[in-house]
Amino acid sequence: MNGVIIQFFHWYHEGNLWNEFTKKLDDLKNLGFTAVWLPPATKCVLGQEGRGYDIYDLYDLGEFNQKGGIPTRYGTKDEYLSAIKKAHEAGISVYADIVLNHRMGGDESETVTVHQVNEENRNETIGEPFTAKAYTKFLFPGRDRKYSDFIWDYTCFSGIDSIQKDQEEIKGIFKIHNEYGTEWNPAVSHQFGNYDYLMGADVEYRNPYVVTEMKNWIKWYLETTHVDGLRLDALKHLSVDFLQEWITYIKTELKPDCYILGEFWKQESEKISDFSDKINDMISCFDAPLHYNFFRASKDGRNYDLSQILKGSFLEKKPVLSVSFVENHDTQKLQSLESAVKDWFKPLAYAIILLSEEAYPCVFYPDLFGAEYTDTKDGEEIKVIMPKVEILPKLLEARKQFAYGEQISYFDHPNCIAWVRKGNNEYPGCIVILSNGENGYKDIELGKENADSVYRDFTGQRKDEIKTDENGKARFVVSSQSVSVWIKV
Ligand code: CA
């Protein structure tokens, strides 16, 4: 079967997500989804406002009265566990979103020695080290040591974005001096000199007690939730040494078949590839370079050379470990990595990720269900409407019924590309053709076994019928800036 993931949330989603997911399970199953990526279930510093990435307590999945209430933005622990159970009953695997890099909302302050660093070059010190107060003590009073009695203090953190000196709060990036060093962990991305620090209180993974606690925690998490895989957040900022040890622990001691998908956000597939090499290929990665190709193609219209659409992608580099997507909660409009693929191009992009041979595609919630939201940017209130990609259910159906077998590609024209899926013993195959310019066509030879056959466009974009000649050859067509999926009648 052709696996396909749904990212079942977006940045501005409102309402109880766990219950909504449970209600939509039958529809998702019918559309052919085999896995779901759910957002982080952990209690955040912003309580019900937090999106899940401003982590406070990893053991609070909406169970304890902390940070303003019991549930998280997405619901309670019971609702989360029930959603996972029902997904399993529907045959859908669940991937949990896990934030390892930082914590926010410490319960008490401690006196720490710090030095400030230049945000553009974190290896560059500003001024002399000094002592200050920082909120680095996490006691989780609302949980009262249930599941774990581990208390986080400044030895568990390498840096922080806010300190208090002489009763005054100072913002910036401050390197915390602890037993494990006065400099950043070097085993991270070298962007900005050293990209260990991202936000909040940065976790010190050179501290062996932290490593042990994070192993204990993931054991608890997997046993409690029974999720099938993990989507790991912000991996550029984490020590590769820690990740290697921690993932090996999961794969050998806890759950050998645990699917691990990393967010290692780089525009160059070589860097993503180097990273997955270092984790001994135990981790799949999102194909950010392919997303940026889609983004550029959608902006450039017919001036974009469609024959190059996969060039530089992780899909091309390491197909088995790549996860392809068109859009996500960080790239959608008004978000931190805003690079929204324009609406007209989305059918083409989805055809590429859903119908190509080697891709493991991930569909974004608003592209299936639509979304509307408002946010402020540069002091101005902006309303965003994300319409559904109307053709998406058809393309999902085509993935389920036809997109099987060997692929023959015709990426030979800047405005029109096509590929044939030859089918296999169970499924018939299809011909996919895309244009980002005028109406297009492609002369394709399908072999004698397809002589004198009739084809129609499964997507309904084209109403004509195409007949192959006595040798199985035909001219397949596509409308301007569109996609067609031709199947044998
Ligand atoms: Ca870090």
GROMACS .gro file of C-alpha atoms and ligand atoms in nm, residues 101 195-197 202-203 237-238, ligand 1:
model
    9
  101ASN     CA    1   1.573   2.151   2.243
  195TYR     CA    2   2.321   2.719   1.652
  196ASP     CA    3   2.280   2.529   1.982
  197TYR     CA    4   2.061   2.811   2.109
  202ASP     CA    5   1.839   2.562   2.602
  203VAL     CA    6   1.880   2.205   2.729
  237HIS     CA    7   1.996   2.297   1.746
  238LEU     CA    8   2.057   1.961   1.911
  490CA      CA    9   2.016   2.337   2.172
   0.00000   0.00000   0.00000
